[in-house]
Short mmCIF file of C-alpha atoms and ligand atoms in Angstrom, two decimals:
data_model
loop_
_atom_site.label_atom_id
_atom_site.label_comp_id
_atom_site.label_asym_id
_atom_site.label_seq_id
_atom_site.Cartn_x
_atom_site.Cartn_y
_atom_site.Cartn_z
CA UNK A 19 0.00 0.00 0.00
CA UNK A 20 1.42 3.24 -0.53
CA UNK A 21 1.70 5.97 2.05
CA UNK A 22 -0.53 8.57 2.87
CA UNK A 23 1.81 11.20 1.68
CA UNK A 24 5.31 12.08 0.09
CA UNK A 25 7.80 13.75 2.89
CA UNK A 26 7.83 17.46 1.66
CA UNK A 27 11.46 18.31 1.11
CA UNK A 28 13.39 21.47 0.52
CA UNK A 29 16.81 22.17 -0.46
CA UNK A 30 19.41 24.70 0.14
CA UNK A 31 22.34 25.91 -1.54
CA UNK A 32 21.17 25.12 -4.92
CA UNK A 33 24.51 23.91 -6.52
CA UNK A 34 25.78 20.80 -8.47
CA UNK A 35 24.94 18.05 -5.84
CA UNK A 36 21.41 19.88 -5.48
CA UNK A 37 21.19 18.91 -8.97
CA UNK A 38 21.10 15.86 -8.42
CA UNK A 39 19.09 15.49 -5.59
CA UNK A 40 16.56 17.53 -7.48
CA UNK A 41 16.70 14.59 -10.26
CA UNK A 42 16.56 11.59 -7.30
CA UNK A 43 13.59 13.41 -6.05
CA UNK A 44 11.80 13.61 -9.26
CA UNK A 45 11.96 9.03 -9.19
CA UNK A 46 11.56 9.00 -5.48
CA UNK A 47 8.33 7.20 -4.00
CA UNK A 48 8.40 8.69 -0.70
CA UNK A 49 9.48 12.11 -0.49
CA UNK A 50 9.26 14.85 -3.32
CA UNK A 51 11.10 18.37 -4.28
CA UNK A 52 8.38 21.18 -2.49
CA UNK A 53 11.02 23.83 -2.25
CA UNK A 54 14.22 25.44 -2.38
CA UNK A 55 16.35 27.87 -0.15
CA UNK A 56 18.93 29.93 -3.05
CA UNK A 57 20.80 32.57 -2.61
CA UNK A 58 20.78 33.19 -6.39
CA UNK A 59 17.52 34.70 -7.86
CA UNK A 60 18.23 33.59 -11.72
CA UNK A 61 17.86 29.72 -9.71
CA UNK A 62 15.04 30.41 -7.92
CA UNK A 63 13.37 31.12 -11.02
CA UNK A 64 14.63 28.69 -13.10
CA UNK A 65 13.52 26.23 -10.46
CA UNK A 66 10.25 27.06 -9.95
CA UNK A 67 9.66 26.60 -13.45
CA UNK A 68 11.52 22.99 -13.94
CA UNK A 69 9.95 21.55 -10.75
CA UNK A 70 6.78 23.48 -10.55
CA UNK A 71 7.20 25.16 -7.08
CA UNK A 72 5.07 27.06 -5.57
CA UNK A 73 5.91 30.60 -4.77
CA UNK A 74 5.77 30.41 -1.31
CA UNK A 75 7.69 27.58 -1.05
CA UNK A 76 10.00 29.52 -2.28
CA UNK A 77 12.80 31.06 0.28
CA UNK A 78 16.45 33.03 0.60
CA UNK A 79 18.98 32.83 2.59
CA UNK A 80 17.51 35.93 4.40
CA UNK A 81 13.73 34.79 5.10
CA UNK A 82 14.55 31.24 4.87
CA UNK A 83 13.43 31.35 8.99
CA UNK A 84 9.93 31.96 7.91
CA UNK A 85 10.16 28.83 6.47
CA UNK A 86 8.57 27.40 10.55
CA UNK A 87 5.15 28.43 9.77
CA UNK A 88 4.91 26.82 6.12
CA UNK A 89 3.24 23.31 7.21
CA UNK A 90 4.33 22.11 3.26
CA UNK A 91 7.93 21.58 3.98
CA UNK A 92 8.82 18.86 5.84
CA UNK A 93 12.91 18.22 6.02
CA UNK A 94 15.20 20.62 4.80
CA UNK A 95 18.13 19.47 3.04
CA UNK A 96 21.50 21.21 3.21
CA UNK A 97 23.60 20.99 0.51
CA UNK A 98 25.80 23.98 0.72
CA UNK A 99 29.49 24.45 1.48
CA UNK A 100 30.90 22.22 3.94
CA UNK A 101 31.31 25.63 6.70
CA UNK A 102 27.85 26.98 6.14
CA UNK A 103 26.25 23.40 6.92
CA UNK A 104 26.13 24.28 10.71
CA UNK A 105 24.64 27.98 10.04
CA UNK A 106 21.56 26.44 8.11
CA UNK A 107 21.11 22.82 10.08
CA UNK A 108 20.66 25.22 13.37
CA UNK A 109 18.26 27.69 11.92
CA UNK A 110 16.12 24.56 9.97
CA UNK A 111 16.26 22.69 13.66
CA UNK A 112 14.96 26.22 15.24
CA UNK A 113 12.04 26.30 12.32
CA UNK A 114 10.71 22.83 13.77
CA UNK A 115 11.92 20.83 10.27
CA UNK A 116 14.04 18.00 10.08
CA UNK A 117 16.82 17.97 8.68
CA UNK A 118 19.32 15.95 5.94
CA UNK A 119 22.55 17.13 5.69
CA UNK A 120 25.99 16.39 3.28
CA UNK A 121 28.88 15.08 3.85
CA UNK A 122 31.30 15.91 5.86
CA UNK A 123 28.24 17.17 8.90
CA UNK A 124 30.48 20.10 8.92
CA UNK A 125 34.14 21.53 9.61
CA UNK A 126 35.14 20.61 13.00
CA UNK A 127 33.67 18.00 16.08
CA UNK A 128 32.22 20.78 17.92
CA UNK A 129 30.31 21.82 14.97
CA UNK A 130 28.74 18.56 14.85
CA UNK A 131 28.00 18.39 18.56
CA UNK A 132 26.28 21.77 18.28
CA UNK A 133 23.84 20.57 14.98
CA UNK A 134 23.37 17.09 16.96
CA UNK A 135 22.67 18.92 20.23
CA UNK A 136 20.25 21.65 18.29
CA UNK A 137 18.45 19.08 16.53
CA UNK A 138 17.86 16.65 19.70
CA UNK A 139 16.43 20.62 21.64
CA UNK A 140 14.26 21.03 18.59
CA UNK A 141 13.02 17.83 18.89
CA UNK A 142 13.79 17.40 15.04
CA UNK A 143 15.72 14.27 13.41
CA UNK A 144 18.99 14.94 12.12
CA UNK A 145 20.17 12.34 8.98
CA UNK A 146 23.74 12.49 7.24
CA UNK A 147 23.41 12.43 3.44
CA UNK A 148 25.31 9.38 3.83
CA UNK A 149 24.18 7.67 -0.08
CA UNK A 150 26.33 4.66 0.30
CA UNK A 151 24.67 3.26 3.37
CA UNK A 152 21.81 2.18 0.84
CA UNK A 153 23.68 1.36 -2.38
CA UNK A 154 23.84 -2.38 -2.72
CA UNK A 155 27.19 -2.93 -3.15
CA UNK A 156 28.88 -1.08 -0.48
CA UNK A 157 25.57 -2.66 2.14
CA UNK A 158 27.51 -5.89 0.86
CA UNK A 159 30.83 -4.97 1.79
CA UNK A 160 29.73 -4.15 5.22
CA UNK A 161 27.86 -7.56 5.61
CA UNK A 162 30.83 -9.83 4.75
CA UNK A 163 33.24 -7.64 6.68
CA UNK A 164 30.87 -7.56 9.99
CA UNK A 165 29.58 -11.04 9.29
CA UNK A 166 33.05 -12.35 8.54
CA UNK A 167 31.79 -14.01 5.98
CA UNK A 168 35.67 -14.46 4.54
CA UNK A 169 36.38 -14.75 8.51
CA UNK A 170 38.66 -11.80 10.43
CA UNK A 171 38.85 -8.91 8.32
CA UNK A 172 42.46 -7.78 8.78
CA UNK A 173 43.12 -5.12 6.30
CA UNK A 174 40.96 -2.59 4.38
CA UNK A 175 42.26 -0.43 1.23
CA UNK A 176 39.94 2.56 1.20
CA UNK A 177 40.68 5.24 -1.69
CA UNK A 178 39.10 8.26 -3.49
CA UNK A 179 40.84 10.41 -5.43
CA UNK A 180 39.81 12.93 -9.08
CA UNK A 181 42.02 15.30 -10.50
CA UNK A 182 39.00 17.77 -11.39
CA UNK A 183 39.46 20.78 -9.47
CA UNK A 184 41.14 23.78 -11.71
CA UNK A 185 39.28 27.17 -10.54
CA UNK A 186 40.93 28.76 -8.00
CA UNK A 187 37.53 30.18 -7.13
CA UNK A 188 36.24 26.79 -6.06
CA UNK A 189 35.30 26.85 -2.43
CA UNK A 190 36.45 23.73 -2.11
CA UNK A 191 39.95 24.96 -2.70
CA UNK A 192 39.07 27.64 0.49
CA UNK A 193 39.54 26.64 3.98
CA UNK A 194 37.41 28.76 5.67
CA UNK A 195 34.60 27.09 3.24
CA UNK A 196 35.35 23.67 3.14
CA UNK A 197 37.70 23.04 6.97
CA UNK A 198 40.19 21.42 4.21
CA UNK A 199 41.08 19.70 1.05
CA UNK A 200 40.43 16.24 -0.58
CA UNK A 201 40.35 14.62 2.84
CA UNK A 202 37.14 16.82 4.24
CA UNK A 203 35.55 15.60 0.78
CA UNK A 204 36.41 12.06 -0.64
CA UNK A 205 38.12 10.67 2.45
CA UNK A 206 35.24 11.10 4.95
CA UNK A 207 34.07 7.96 2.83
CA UNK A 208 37.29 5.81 3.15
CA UNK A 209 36.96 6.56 6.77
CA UNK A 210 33.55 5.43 6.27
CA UNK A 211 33.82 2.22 4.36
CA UNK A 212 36.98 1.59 7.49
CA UNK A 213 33.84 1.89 10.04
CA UNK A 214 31.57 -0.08 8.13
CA UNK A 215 33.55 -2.64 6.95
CA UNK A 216 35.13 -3.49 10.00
CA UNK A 217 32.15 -2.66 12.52
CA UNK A 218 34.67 -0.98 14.88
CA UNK A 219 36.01 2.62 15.69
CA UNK A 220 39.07 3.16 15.16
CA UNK A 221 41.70 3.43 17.73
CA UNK A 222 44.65 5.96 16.45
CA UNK A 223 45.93 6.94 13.12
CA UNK A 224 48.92 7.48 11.39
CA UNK A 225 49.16 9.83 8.12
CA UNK A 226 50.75 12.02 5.35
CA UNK A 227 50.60 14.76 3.33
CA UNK A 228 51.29 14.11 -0.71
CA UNK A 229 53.04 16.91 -2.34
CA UNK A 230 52.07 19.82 -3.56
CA UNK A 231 52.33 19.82 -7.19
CA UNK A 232 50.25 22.17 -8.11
CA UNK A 233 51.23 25.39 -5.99
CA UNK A 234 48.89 27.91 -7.40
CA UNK A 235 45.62 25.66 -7.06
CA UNK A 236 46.82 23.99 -3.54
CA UNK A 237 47.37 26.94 -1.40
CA UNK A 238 45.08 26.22 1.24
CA UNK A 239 44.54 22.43 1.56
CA UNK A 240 45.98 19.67 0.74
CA UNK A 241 46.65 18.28 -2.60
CA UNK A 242 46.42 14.32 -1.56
CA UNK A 243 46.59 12.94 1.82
CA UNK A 244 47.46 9.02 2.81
CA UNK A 245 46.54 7.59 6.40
CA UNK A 246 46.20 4.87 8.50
CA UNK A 247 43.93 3.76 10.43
CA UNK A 248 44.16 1.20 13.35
CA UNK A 249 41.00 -0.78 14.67
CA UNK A 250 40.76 -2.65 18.44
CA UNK A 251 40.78 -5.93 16.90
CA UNK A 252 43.97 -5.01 14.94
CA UNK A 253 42.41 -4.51 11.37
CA UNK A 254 43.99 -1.93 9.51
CA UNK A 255 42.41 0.76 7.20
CA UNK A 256 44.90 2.44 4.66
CA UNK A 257 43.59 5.38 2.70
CA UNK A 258 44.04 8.09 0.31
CA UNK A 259 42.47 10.81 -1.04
CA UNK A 260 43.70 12.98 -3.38
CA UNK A 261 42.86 15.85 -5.70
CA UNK A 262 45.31 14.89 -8.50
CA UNK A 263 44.81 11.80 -9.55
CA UNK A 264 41.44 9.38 -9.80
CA UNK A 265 40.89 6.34 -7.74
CA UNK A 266 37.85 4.90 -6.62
CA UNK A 267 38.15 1.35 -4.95
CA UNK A 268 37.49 -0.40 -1.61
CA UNK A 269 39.62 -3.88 -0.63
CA UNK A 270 39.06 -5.63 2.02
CA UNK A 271 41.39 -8.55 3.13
CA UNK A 272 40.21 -11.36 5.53
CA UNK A 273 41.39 -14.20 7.03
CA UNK A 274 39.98 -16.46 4.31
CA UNK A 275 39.62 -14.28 1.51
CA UNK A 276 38.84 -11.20 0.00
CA UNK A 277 36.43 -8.95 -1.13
CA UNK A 278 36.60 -5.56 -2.98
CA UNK A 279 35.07 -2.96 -5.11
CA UNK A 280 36.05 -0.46 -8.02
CA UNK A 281 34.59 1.49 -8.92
CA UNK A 282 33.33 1.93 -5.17
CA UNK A 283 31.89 5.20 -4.05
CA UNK A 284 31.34 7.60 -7.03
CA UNK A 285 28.06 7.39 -8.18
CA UNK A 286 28.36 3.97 -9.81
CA UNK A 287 28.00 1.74 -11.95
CA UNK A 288 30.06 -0.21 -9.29
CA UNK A 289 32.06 -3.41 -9.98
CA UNK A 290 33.02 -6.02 -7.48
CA UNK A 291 34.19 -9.14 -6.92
CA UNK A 292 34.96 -11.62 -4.06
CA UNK A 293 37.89 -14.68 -3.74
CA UNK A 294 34.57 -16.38 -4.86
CA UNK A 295 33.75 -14.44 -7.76
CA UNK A 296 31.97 -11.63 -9.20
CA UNK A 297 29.53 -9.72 -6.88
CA UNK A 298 26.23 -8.38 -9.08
CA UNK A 299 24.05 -5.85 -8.17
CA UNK A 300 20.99 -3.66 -9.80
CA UNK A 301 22.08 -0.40 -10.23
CA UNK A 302 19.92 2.12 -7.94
CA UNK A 303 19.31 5.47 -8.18
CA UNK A 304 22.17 6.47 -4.94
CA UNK A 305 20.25 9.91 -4.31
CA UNK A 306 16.15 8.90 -4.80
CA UNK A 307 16.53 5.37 -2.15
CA UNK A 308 18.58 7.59 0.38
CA UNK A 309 15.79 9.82 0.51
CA UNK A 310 13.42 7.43 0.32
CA UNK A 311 14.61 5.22 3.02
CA UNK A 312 15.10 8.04 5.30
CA UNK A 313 11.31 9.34 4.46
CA UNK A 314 9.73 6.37 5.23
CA UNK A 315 11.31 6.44 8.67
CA UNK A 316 10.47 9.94 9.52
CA UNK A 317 6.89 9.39 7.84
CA UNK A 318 6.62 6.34 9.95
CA UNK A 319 7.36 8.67 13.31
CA UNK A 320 10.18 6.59 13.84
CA UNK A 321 13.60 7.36 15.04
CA UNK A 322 16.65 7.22 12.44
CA UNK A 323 19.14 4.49 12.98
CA UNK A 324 21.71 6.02 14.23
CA UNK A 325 24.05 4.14 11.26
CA UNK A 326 22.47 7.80 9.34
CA UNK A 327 21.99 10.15 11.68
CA UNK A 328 23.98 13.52 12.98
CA UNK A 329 25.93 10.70 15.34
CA UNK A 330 27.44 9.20 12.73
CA UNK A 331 28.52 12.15 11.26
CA UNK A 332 30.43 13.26 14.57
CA UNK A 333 32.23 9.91 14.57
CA UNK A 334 33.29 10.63 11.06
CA UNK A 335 34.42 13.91 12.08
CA UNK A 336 35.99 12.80 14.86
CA UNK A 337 38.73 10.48 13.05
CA UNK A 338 39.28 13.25 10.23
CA UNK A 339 40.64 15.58 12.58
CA UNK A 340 42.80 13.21 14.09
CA UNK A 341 44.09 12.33 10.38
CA UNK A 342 45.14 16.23 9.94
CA UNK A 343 46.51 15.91 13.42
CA UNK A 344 48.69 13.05 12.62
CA UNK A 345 49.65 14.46 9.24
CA UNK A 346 50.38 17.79 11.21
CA UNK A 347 52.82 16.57 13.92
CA UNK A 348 54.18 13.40 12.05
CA UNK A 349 53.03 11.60 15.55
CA UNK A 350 50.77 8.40 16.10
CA UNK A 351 46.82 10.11 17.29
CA UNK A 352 45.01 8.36 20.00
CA UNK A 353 41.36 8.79 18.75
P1 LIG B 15 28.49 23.74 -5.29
O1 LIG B 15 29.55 24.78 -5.19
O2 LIG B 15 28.18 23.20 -6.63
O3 LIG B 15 27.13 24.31 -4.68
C1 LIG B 15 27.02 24.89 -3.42
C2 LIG B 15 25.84 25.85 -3.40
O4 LIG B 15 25.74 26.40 -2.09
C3 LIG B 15 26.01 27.06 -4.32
O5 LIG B 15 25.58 26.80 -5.64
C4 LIG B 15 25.12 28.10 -3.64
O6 LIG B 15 23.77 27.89 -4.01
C5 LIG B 15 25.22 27.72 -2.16
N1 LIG B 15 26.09 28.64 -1.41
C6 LIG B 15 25.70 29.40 -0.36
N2 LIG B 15 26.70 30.14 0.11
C7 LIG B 15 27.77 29.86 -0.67
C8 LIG B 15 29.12 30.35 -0.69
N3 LIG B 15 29.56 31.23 0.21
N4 LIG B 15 29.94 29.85 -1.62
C9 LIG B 15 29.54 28.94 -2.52
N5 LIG B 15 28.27 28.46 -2.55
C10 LIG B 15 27.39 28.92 -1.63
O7 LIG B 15 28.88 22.58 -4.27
P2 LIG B 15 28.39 21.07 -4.28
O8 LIG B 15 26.97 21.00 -4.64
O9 LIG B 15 29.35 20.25 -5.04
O10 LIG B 15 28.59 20.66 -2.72
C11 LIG B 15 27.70 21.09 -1.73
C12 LIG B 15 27.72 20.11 -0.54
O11 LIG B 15 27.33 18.83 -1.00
C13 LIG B 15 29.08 19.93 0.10
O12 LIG B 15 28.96 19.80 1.49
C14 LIG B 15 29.60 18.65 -0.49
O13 LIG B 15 30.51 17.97 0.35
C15 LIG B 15 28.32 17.87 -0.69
N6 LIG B 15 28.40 16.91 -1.81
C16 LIG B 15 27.99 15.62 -1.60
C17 LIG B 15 28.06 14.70 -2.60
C18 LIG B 15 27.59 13.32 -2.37
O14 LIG B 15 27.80 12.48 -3.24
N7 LIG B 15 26.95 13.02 -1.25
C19 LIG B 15 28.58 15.05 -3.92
C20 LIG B 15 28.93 16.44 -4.06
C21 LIG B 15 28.85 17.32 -3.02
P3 LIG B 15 22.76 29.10 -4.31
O15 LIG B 15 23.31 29.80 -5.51
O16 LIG B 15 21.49 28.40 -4.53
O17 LIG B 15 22.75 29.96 -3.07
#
């Protein structure tokens, strides 16, 4: 039977993930696009007129508050830049909405206390935009690594890398705007697919800066980073994740066997295989059964597993910090 009603969603910061959310939410069963939060008027219109939004649905960065007394939105979404992520998951949580928001939760652990701590006063969920934790093949990884189905899992390769970014004006490029470079970006999911695969936090870290080979792009953050990670039943994660060069893959070896992915975490088609053979999958649309899986819940009045909510994001946060850490004092970081 299907529900009652879609989960009314609205978006802010309407750039190129936004995009494609906006396209996920036109396939989605459970939740649909009712609004948008831009600080660019030329988008606003151009919205309205591809999704059919109503006016009032219809907000800036400036009255965006007012959005508490429109009963049609739902969850806001926040897809901005990584530092303003805090700044509108706070004012959503004060408007009485729930809230989505991307990766990484934000620039720093207290940040993420603060949204997790807002939220939980507001009395409002708080979900990462984690799209992974639904995508087939990656759910598979973390079932034969937890469920040792190839027995101990005793080391994990975990790597993301594109050599894409060439405008200096890029906020990614910008600390202040994005709390750092490829790591803050890519590597939050080799961190990730560490946690998931393995089932356990990690312990301390080890890690690396690349070289900077590109001096007038990489003056802020780091070019490529390489770390590693070290788990309480002595599994090891080794990552990098790098701005100048492209690599998408997850390994994991256990005690019997192996199992690994490339491409892994882009937005697919994914290819894996296993010491048994090839691993096959449908293809999903990443963005629309995210969305949908975290509608039902909240349509459903039920909490969020925490594997997807503002707590997991904090953990995340916690072990990136400790990476730059470790790459900033050449030490071994207790996490
Ligand atoms: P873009 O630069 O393409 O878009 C960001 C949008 O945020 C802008 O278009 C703008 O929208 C708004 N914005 C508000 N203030 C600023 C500001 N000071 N500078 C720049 N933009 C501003 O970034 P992305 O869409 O690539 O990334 C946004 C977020 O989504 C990031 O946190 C990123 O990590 C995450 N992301 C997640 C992905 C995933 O697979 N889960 C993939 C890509 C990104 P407007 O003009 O409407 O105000």
């Amino acid at each position: 039977i299907p529900p009652a009603r879609k989960l009314n969603i609205a978006l802010v910061g309407l750039g190129r993930y936004a995009n494609i959310l906006a396209d996920g939410l036109l396939v989605a069963q459970h939740c649909r696009l009712a609004g948008i939060v831009t600080g660019t008027p030329e988008k606003a219109k151009d919205w309205k007129k591809r999704f059919n939004l109503d006016d009032k649905n219809i907000y800036n960065y400036q009255n965006f508050d007012q959005i508490a007394s429109n009963k049609d939105i739902d969850l806001v979404y926040v897809v901005t830049p990584n530092a303003l992520h805090k700044e509108y998951v706070l004012r959503a949580a004060k408007a009485g909405k729930h809230v989505i928001v991307e990766k990484p939760i934000g620039i720093s652990v207290e940040e993420a206390r603060d949204m997790i701590t807002a939220c939980e006063k507001a009395g409002v969920q708080l979900a990462m935009g984690y799209r992974l934790h639904y995508e087939p093949y990656n759910m598979e990884m973390k079932r034969m690594g937890q469920e040792r189905i190839f027995g101990k899992v005793k080391l994990v390769e975990a790597s993301l890398g594109y050599k894409a970014i060439s405008n200096p004006g890029e906020w990614r490029l910008h600390k202040a705007l994005s709390g750092g470079g490829p790591l803050m970006n890519l590597g939050v999911y080799c961190v990730q697919a560490g946690r998931y695969i393995t089932g356990e936090e990690p312990i301390s870290v080890t890690a690396q800066y690349g070289p900077v080979t590109y001096p007038d792009i990489f003056k802020e953050v780091e070019e490529s980073i390489t770390w590693q990670l070290q788990f309480p039943s002595g599994a090891i994660c080794t990552s990098s994740s790098s701005y100048n060069c492209g690599i998408d893959r997850l390994y994991a070896a256990a005690d019997e066997g192996f199992f690994e992915l490339s491409p892994a975490i882009s937005y697919g088609p994914f290819q894996g295989r296993t010491s048994n053979g090839p691993l096959k999958f449908p293809e999903t649309n990443q963005q629309a059964v995210q969305m949908d899986e975290i509608a039902k819940v909240i349509l459903a009045g039920k909490r969020l597993p925490d594997h997807i909510s503002g707590l997991e994001g904090l953990l995340d946060m916690k072990v990136l910090m400790a990476i730059y850490q470790a790459a900033d004092s050449g030490k071994k970081i207790a996490i």
